[in-house]
Short mmCIF file of C-alpha atoms and ligand atoms in Angstrom, two decimals:
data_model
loop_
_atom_site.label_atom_id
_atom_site.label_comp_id
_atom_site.label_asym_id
_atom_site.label_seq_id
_atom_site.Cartn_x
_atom_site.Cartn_y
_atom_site.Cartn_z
CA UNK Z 14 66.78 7.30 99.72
CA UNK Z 15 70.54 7.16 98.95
CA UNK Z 16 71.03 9.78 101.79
CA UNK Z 17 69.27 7.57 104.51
CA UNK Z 18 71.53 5.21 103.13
CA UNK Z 19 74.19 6.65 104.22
CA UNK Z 20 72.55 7.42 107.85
CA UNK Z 21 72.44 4.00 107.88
CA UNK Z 22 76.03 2.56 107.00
CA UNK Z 23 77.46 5.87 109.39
CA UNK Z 24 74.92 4.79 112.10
CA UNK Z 25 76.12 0.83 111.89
CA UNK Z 26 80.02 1.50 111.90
CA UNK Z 27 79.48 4.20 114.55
CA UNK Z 28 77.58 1.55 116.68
CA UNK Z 29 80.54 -0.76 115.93
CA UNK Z 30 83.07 1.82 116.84
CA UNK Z 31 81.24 2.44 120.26
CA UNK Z 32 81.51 -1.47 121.20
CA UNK Z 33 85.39 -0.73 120.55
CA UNK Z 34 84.98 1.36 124.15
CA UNK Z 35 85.03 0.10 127.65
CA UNK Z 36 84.45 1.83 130.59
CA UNK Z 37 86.40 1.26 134.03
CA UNK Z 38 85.53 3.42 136.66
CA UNK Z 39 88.75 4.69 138.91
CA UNK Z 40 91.11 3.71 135.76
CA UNK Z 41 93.56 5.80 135.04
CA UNK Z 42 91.87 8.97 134.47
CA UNK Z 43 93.27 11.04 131.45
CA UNK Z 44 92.32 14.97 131.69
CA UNK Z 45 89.57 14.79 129.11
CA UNK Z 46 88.35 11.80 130.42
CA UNK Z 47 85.07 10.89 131.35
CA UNK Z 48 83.55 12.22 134.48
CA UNK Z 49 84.00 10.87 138.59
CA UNK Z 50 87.05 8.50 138.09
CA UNK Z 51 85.78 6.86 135.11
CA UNK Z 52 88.20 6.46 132.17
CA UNK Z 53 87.40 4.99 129.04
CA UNK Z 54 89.70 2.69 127.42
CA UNK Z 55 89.93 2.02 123.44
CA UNK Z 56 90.22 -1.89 122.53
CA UNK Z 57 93.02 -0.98 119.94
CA UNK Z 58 92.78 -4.51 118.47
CA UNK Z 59 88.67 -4.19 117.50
CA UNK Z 60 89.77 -0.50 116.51
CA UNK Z 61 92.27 -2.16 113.79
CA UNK Z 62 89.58 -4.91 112.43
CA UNK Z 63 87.59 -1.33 111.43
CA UNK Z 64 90.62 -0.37 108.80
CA UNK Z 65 91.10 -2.62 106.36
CA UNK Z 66 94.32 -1.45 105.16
CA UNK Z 67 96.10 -2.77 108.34
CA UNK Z 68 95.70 -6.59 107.84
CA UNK Z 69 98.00 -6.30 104.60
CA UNK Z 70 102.03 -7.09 104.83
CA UNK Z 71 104.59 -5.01 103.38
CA UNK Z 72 107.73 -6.36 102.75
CA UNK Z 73 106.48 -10.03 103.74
CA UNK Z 74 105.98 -8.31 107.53
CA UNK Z 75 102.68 -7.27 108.85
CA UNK Z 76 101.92 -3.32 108.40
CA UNK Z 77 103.01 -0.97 111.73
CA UNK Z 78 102.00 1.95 110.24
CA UNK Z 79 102.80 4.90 112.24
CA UNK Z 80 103.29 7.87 109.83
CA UNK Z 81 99.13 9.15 110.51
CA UNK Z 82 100.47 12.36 111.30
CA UNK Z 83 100.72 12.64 107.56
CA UNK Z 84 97.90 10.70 106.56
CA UNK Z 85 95.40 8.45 108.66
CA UNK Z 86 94.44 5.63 107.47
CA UNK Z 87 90.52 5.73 106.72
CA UNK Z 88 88.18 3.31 108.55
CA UNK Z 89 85.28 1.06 106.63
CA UNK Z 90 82.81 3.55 107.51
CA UNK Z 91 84.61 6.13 105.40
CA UNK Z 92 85.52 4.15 102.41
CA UNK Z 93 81.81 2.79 102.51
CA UNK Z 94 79.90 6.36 102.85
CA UNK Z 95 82.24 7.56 99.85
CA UNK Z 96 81.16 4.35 98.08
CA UNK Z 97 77.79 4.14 98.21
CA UNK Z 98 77.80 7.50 97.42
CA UNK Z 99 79.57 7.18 94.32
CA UNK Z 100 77.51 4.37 93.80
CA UNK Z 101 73.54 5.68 94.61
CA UNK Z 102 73.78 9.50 94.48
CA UNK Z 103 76.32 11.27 92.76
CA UNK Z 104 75.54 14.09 90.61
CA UNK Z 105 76.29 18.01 90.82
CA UNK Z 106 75.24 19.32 93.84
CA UNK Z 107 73.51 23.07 94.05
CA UNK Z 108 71.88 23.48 90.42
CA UNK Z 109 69.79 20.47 89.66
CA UNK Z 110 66.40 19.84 90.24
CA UNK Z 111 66.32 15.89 89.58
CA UNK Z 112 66.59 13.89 92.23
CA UNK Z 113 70.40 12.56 92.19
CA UNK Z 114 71.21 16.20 92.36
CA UNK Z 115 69.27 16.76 95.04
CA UNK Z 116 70.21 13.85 97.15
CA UNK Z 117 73.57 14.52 96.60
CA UNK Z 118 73.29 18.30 97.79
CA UNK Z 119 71.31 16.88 100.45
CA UNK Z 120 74.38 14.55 101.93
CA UNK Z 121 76.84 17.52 100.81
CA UNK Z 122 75.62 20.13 103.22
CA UNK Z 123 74.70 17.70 105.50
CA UNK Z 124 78.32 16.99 105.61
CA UNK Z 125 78.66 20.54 106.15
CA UNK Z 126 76.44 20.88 109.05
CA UNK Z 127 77.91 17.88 110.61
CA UNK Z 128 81.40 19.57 110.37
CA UNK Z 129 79.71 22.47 112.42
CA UNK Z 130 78.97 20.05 115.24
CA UNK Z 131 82.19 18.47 115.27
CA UNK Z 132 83.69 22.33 116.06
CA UNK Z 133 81.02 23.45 117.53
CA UNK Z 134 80.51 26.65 115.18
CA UNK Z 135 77.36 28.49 115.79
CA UNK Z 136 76.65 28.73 111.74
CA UNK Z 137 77.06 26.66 108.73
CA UNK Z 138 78.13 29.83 106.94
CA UNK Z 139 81.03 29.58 109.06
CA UNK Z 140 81.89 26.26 107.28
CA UNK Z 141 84.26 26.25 104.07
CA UNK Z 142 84.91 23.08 102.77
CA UNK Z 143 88.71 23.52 100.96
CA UNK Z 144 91.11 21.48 99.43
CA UNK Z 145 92.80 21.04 103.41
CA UNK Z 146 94.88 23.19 105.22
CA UNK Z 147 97.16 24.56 103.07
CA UNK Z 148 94.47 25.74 101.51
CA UNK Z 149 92.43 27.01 103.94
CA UNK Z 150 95.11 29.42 104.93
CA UNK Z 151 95.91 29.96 101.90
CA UNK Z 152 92.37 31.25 101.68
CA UNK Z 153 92.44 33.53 104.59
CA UNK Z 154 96.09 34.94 103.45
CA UNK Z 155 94.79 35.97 100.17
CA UNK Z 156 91.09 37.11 100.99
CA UNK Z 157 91.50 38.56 104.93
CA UNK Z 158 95.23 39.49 105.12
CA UNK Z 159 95.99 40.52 101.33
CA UNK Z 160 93.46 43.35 100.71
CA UNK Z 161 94.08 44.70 104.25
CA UNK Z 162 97.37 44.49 105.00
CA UNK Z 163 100.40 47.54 104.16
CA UNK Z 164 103.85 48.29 104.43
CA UNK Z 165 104.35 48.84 108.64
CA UNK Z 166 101.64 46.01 108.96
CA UNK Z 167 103.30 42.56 110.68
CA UNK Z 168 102.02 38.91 110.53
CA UNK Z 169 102.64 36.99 113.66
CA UNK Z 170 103.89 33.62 113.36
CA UNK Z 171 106.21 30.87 115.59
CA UNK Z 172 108.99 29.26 114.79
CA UNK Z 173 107.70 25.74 114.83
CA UNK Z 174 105.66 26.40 111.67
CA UNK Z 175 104.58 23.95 109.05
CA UNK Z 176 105.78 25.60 105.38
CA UNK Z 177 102.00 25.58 104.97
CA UNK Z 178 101.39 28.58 107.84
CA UNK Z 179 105.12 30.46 106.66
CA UNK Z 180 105.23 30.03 102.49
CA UNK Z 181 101.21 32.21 102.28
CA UNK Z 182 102.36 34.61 104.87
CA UNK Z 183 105.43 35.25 102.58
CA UNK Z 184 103.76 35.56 99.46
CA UNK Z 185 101.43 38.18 101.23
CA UNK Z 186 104.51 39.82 102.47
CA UNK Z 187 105.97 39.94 98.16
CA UNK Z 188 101.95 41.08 97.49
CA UNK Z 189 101.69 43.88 99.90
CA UNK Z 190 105.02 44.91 101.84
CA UNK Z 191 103.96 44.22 104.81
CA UNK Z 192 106.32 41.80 107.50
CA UNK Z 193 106.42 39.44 109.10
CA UNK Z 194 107.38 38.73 112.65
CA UNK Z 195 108.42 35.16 114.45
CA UNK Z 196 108.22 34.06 118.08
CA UNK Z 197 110.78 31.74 119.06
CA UNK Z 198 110.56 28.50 120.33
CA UNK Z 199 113.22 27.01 123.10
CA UNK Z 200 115.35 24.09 123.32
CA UNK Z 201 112.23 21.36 124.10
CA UNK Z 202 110.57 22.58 121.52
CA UNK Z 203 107.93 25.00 123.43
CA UNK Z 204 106.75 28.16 122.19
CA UNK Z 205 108.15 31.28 124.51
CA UNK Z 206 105.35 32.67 125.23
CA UNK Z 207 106.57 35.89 127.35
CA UNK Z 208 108.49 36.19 123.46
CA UNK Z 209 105.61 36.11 122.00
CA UNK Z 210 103.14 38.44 124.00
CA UNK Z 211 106.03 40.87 123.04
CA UNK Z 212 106.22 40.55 119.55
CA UNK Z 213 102.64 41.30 119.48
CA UNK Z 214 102.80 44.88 118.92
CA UNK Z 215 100.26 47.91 117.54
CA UNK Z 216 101.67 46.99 114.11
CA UNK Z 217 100.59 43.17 114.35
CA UNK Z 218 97.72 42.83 112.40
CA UNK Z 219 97.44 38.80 112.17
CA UNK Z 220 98.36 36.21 114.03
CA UNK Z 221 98.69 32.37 112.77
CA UNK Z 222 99.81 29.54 114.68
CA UNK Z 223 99.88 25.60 114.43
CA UNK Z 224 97.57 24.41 117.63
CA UNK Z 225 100.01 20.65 117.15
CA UNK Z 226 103.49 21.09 115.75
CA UNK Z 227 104.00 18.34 112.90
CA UNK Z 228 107.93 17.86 113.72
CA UNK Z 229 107.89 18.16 117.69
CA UNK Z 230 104.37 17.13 118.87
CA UNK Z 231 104.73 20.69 120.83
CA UNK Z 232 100.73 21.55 121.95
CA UNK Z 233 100.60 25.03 122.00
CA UNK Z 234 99.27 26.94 124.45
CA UNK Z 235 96.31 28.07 121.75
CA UNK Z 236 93.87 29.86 124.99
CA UNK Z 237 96.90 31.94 126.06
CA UNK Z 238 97.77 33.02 122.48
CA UNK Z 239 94.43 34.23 121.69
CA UNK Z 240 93.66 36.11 124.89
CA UNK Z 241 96.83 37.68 124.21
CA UNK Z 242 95.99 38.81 120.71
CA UNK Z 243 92.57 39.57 121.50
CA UNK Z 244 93.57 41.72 124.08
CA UNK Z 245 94.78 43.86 121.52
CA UNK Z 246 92.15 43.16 118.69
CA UNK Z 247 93.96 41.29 116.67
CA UNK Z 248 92.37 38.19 114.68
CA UNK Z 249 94.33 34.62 115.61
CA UNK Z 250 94.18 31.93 112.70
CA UNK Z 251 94.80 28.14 114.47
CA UNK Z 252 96.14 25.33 111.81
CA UNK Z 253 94.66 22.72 113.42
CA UNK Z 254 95.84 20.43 111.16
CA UNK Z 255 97.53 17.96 113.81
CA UNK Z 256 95.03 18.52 116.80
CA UNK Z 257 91.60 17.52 115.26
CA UNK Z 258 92.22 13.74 115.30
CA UNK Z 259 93.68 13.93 118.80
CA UNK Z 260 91.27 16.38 120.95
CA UNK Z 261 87.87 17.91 120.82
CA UNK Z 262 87.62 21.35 119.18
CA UNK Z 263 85.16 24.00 119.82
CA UNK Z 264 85.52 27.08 117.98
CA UNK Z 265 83.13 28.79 119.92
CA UNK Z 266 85.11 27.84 123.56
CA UNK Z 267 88.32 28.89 121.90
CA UNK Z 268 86.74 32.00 120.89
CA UNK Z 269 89.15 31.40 117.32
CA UNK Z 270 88.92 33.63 114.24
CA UNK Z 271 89.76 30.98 111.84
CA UNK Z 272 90.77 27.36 112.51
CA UNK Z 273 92.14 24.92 109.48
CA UNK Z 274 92.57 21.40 109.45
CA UNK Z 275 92.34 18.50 106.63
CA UNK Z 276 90.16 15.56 106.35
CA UNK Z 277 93.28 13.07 105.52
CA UNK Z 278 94.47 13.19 109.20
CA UNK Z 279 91.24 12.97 110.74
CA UNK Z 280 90.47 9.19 108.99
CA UNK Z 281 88.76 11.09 105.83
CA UNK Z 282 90.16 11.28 102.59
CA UNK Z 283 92.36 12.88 101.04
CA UNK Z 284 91.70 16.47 98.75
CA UNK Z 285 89.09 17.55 101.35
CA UNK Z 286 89.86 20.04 104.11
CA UNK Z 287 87.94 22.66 106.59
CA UNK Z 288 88.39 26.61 106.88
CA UNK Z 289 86.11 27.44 110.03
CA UNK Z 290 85.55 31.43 110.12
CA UNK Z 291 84.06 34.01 112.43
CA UNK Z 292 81.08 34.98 110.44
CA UNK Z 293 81.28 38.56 111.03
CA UNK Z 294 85.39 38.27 109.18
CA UNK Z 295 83.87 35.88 106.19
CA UNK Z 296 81.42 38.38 105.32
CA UNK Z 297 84.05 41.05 105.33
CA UNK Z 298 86.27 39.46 102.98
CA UNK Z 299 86.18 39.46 99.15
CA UNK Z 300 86.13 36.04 97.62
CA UNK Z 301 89.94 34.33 95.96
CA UNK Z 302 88.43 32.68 93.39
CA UNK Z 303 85.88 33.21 91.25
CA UNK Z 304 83.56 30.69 88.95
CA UNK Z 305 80.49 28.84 89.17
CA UNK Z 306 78.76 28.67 92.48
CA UNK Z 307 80.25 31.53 94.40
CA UNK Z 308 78.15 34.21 92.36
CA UNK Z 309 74.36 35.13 92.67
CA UNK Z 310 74.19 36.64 88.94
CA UNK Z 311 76.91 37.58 86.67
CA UNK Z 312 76.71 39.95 83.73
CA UNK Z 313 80.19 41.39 81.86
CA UNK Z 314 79.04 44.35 83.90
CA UNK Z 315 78.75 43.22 87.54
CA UNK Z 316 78.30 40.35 89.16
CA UNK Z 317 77.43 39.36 92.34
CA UNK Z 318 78.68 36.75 95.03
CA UNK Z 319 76.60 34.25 96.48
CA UNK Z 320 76.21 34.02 100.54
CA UNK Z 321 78.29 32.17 102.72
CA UNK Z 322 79.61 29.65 102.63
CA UNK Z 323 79.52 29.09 98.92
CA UNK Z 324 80.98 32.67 98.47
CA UNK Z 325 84.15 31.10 99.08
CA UNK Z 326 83.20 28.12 96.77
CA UNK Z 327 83.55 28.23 93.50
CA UNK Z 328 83.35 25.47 91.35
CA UNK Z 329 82.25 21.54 91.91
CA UNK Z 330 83.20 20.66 95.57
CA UNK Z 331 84.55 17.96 96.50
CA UNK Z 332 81.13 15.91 97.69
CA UNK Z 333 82.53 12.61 98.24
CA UNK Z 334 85.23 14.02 99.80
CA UNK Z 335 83.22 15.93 102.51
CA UNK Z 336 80.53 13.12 103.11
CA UNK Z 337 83.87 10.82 103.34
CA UNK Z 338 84.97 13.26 105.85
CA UNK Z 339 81.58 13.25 107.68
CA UNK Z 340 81.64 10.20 107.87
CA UNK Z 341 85.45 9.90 109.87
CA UNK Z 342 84.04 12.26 112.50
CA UNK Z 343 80.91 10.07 113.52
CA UNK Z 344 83.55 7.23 113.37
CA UNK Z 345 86.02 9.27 115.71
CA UNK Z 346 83.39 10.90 117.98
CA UNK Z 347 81.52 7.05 118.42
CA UNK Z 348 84.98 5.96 119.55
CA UNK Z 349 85.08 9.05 121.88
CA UNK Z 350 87.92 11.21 121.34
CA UNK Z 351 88.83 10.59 124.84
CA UNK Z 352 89.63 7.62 124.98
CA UNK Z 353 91.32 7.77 122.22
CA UNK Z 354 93.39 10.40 123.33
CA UNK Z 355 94.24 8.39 126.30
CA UNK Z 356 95.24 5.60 124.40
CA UNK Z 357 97.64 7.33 122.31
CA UNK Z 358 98.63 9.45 125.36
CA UNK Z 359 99.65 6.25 126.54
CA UNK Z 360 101.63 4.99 123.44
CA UNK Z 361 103.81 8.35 122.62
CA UNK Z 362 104.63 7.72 126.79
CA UNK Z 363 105.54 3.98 126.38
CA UNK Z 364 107.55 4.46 123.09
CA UNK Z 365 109.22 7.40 124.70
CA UNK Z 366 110.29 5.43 127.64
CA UNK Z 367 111.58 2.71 124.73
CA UNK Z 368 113.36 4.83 122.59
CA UNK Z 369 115.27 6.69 125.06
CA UNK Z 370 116.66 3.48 126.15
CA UNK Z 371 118.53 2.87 122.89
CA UNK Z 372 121.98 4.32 123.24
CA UNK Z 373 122.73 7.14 120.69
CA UNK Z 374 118.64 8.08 119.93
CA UNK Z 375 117.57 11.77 120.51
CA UNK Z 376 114.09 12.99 120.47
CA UNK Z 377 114.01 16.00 118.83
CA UNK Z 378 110.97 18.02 120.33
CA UNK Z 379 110.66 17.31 124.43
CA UNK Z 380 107.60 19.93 125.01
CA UNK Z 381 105.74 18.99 128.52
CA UNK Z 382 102.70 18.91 126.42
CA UNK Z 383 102.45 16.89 123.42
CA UNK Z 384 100.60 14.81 120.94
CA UNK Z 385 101.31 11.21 120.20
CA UNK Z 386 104.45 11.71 117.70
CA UNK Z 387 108.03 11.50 118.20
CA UNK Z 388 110.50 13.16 116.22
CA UNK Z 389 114.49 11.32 116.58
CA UNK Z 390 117.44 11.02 115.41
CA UNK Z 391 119.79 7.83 115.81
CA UNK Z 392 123.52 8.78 115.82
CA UNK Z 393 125.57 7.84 112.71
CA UNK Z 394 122.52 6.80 110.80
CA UNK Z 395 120.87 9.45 108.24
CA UNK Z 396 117.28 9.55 108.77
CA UNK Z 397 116.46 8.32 105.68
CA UNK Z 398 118.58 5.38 105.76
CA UNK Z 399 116.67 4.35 108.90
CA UNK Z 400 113.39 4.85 107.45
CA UNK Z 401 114.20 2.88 105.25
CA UNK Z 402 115.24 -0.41 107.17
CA UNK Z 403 111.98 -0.05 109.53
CA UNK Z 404 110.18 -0.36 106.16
CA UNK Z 405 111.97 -3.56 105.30
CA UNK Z 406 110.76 -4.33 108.70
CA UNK Z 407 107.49 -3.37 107.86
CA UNK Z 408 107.13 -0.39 109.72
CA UNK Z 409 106.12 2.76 108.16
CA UNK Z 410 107.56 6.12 109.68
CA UNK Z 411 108.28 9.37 108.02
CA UNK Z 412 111.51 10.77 107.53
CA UNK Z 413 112.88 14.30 106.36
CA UNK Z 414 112.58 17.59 107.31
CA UNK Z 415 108.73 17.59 107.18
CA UNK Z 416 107.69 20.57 105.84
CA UNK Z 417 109.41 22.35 108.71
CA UNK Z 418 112.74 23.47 107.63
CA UNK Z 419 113.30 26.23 109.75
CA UNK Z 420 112.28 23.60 113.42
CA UNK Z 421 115.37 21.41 111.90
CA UNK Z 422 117.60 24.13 111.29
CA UNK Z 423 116.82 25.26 114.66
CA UNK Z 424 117.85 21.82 115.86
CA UNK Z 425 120.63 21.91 113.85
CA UNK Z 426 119.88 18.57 111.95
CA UNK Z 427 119.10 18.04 108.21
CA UNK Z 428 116.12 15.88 109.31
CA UNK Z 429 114.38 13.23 111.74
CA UNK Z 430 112.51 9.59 111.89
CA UNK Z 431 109.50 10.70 112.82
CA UNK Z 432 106.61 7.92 114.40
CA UNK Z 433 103.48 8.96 115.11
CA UNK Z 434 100.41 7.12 116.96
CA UNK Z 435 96.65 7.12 116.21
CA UNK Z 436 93.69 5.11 117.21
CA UNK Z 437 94.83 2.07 115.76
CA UNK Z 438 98.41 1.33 117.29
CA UNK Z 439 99.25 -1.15 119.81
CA UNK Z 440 101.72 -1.88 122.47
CA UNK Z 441 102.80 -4.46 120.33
CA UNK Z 442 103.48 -1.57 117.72
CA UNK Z 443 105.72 0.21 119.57
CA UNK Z 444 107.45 -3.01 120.91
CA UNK Z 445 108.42 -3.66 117.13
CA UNK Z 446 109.19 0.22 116.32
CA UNK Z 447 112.00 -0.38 119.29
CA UNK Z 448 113.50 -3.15 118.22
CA UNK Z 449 113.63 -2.22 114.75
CA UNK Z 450 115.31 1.10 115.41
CA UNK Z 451 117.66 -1.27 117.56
CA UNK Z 452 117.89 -3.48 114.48
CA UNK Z 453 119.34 -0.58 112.53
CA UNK Z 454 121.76 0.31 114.78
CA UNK Z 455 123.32 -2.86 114.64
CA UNK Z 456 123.70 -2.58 110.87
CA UNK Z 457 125.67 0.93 111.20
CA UNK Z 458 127.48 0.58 113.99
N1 PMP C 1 99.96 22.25 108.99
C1 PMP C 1 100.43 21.21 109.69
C2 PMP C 1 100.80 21.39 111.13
C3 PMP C 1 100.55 19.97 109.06
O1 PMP C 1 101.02 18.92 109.74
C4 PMP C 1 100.18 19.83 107.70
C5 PMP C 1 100.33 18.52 106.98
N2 PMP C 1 101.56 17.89 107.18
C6 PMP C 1 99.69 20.96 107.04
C7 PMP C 1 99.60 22.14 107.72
C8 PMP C 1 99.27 20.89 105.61
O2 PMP C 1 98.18 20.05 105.47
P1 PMP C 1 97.70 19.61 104.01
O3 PMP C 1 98.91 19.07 103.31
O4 PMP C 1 96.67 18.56 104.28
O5 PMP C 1 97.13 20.82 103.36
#
C-alpha cells in the first residue's frame, strides 16, 4: 500500500532526523527548551547531509544559503514522500472509487489531519489547504471580511506588514468602503503596542497581523494582540508565514481566529499553503470560489456547498504538495523545533555580534525579540550590488525591499541585504557571510 509507503520513508527520515539531536543536561537552556536544565542541541552538519541541495557549488564556491526566509530548502524526506507519491499513487483524490484514487485521498487528508496536529486545531474542518499565505488571507479577506464589512467599518493592521497582509485588505477597502487603520511600529522595529490597543476601536471589525516580520525579524507580541482584540470581540487573523519553521504553534493555546502560513518556508514545497480557521467563522462564511469539489449538488437552479473543509476547495488540490508538506513537519517536529530554535537563536546572535563589527553596516530591525534573520545595510554599497558579490562568493542572501515597502520607507532606505538562518546553517556559515560582506566593502570603498 502506496500510503504505508509513505509511513515508511516519513518514519525512516524522521528516525534519521532524531539521531541529528543530542541532549546535554544543564546546557544552555533556550526558553522552549526541554525540561530541568536539559537543552537539546541540533548537529547542524548531520542536519545538512538530510538536504541534498546544499552539497552543490555555485559560482565554483560551496552553497551558504541563507535566504530560507523566502524559501527553505526541502529535506530528502520531502522530495522522497512527493516522489513516491508521484510515482505509486497519484490519481484524483475525492471522486474515484479505484484504488489509486483512493490511496491518494487516503495520503491527502491524511496530510490534512497531520497539519491539525502540527497546530494543534481541534478539527480537520478547520484545515484549508491553499495555494500559501497570500492566499490564505486572501481567502479570509474575500469570504469573512468582504460580505461583512461597510463604510465606518476599519481593518486593523501594523506597519511592519508583508504586501501580502496590506494589498487584500486594500482591495476589500475598493470592494466595500470600509478603512483601514495602521499601528505603528518604533525605531527597533517593535510594534507599539499601547498604539495599537488604541487604534482598536468600536469600529474595528478585523484585525490581521504578521506573528514574524519578513524584513526585521520583529516577533510580535501575538498573546497580547489577541487578548486585546478579543476583549472587544473582534476576530485576529495571524500570518504566520515566518514563525512556523521557527516555533511551535497551537491554535487552540493562542486562542487565534485564523492563522496562515506556506509550506515553502517550513521545508515543503512550493504552491502549497495552510488557512487554519475557527470552525464556528468557516461555517459562517460563503465560499470565494466556486467549481468542482466545494459543492454537494449543483443544478442551474441552486446548488449547494460541500462541508468543511472542502467548501473552501474547489477544484484538484494540490496532493503532492500537501503530503510534501506533511512530510516537512514530521521532518521538523523529529528534529524538535526546540532545538532548532536554539540553534538558530544562536546563529542570528553570533552573526549579529559579526556584522556589527564591520564599520559602516546597520541592521535594520533591532526588536528585543526576534527570529533568526537580519536585515542591513552597508554604507555606500546598494543592496543589490552586495547581494550580488556574496553570490560570487557563493552565498545566497536576499536583497530589496521584500515585499515590505512601507517597513523601508519607514527606515528611510530603498532596500536591505537580508540573511536569514534555518536548521541547516553553521558557524562556519556565518563566519563566511562576515567576511564576504567585509570582502565587499573593500571593493567600494
Ligand atoms: N507574509 C509574510 C510575513 C511573508 O514573509 C511572506 C513570504 N515572503 C508572505 C506573507 C507570503 O507568502 P507566500 O508568498 O508563500 O504566499
Amino acid at each position: 500500500m502506496a500510503v504505508t509507503r509513505h509511513e515508511a520513508v516519513t518514519t525512516r527520515e524522521a528516525e534519521a532526523a532524531h539521531e541529528a539531536v543530542t541532549t546535554h543536561e544543564g546546557g544552555n537552556a533556550h526558553p522552549g527548551g526541554t525540561a530541568a536544565g536539559a537543552a537539546t542541541v541540533l548537529d547542524a552538519e548531520r542536519v545538512r547531509e538530510d538536504f541534498p541541495i546544499l552539497a552543490r557549488t555555485v559560482h565554483g564556491r560551496p552553497l551558504v544559503y541563507l535566504d530560507s526566509a523566502a524559501s527553505a530548502q526541502c529535506p530528502r524526506a520531502v522530495i522522497r514522500a512527493v516522489e513516491d507519491y508521484q510515482m505509486r499513487s497519484h490519481a484524483n483524490v475525492h471522486r474515484g472509487v479505484h484504488l489509486l484514487s483512493q490511496e491518494a485521498t487516503a495520503a491527502y487528508e491524511g496530510a490534512r489531519d497531520r497539519v491539525r496536529r502540527f497546530l494543534n486545531a481541534r478539527s480537520t474542518r478547520e484545515i484549508l489547504f491553499v495555494r500559501g499565505t497570500t492566499e490564505a488571507i486572501n481567502l479570509v479577506a474575500q469570504s469573512y471580511a468582504r460580505p461583512r464589512l461597510g463604510p465606518g467599518d476599519e481593518i486593523l493592521i501594523t506597519a511592519l506588514e508583508h504586501h501580502a497582509n496590506i494589498v487584500p485588505w486594500q482591495m476589500v477597502r475598493e470592494q466595500t468602503g470600509c478603512s483601514l487603520a495602521v499601528a505603528p511600529i518604533d525605531l527597533r522595529g517593535e510594534l507599539d503596542l499601547e498604539a495599537f490597543r488604541a487604534r482598536l476601536t468600536p469600529r474595528t471589525r478585523l484585525v490581521a497581523v504578521a506573528h514574524v516580520s519578513n524584513a526585521l525579524g520583529t516577533i510580535l507580541p501575538v498573546a497580547e494582540i489577541l487578548s486585546a482584540a478579543h476583549a472587544r470581540g473582534i476576530p485576529v487573523l495571524i500570518d504566520g508565514a515566518q514563525a512556523v519553521s521557527h516555533r511551535g504553534i497551537d491554535v487552540r493555546a493562542l486562542d487565534c481566529d485564523f492563522y496562515a502560513f506556506s509550506g515553502h518556508k517550513l521545508y515543503g514545497p512550493t504552491g502549497i499553503g495552510v488557512l487554519y480557521g475557527r470552525e464556528s467563522l468557516l461555517a459562517e462564511m460563503p465560499p470565494w470560489q466556486g467549481g468542482g469539489d466545494m459543492i454537494l449538488t449543483v443544478s442551474f437552479e441552486r446548488t449547494t456547498y460541500n462541508e468543511l473543509p472542502w467548501k473552501f476547495e474547489a477544484g484538484t488540490p494540490n496532493m503532492s504538495g500537501a503530503i510534501g508538506l506533511a512530510a516537512a513537519i514530521d521532518y521538523l517536529e523529529a528534529l524538535g523545533l526546540d532545538a532548532v530554535a536554539a540553534h538558530e537563536q544562536r546563529l542570528l546572535e553570533e552573526a549579529t555580534a559579526e556584522l556589527r563589527r564591520i564599520p559602516g553596516l546597520t541592521i535594520i530591525g533591532t526588536a528585543a525579540h526576534k527570529a533568526s534573520l537580519i536585515s542591513f545595510t552597508l554604507e555606500g554599497i546598494h543592496p543589490h550590488d552586495l547581494g550580488t558579490i556574496l553570490d560570487s562568493e557563493g552565498i545566497a542572501v536576499r536583497t530589496g525591499h521584500h515585499c515590505a515597502m512601507p517597513v523601508m520607507e519607514f527606515f528611510g532606505v530603498p532596500a536591505t541585504a537580508r540573511a536569514s538562518f534555518a536548521c541547516y546553517n553553521t558557524r562556519e556559515d556565518v563566519r563566511r557571510l562576515a567576511s564576504a560582506v567585509r570582502k565587499a566593502r573593500e571593493v567600494f570603498r
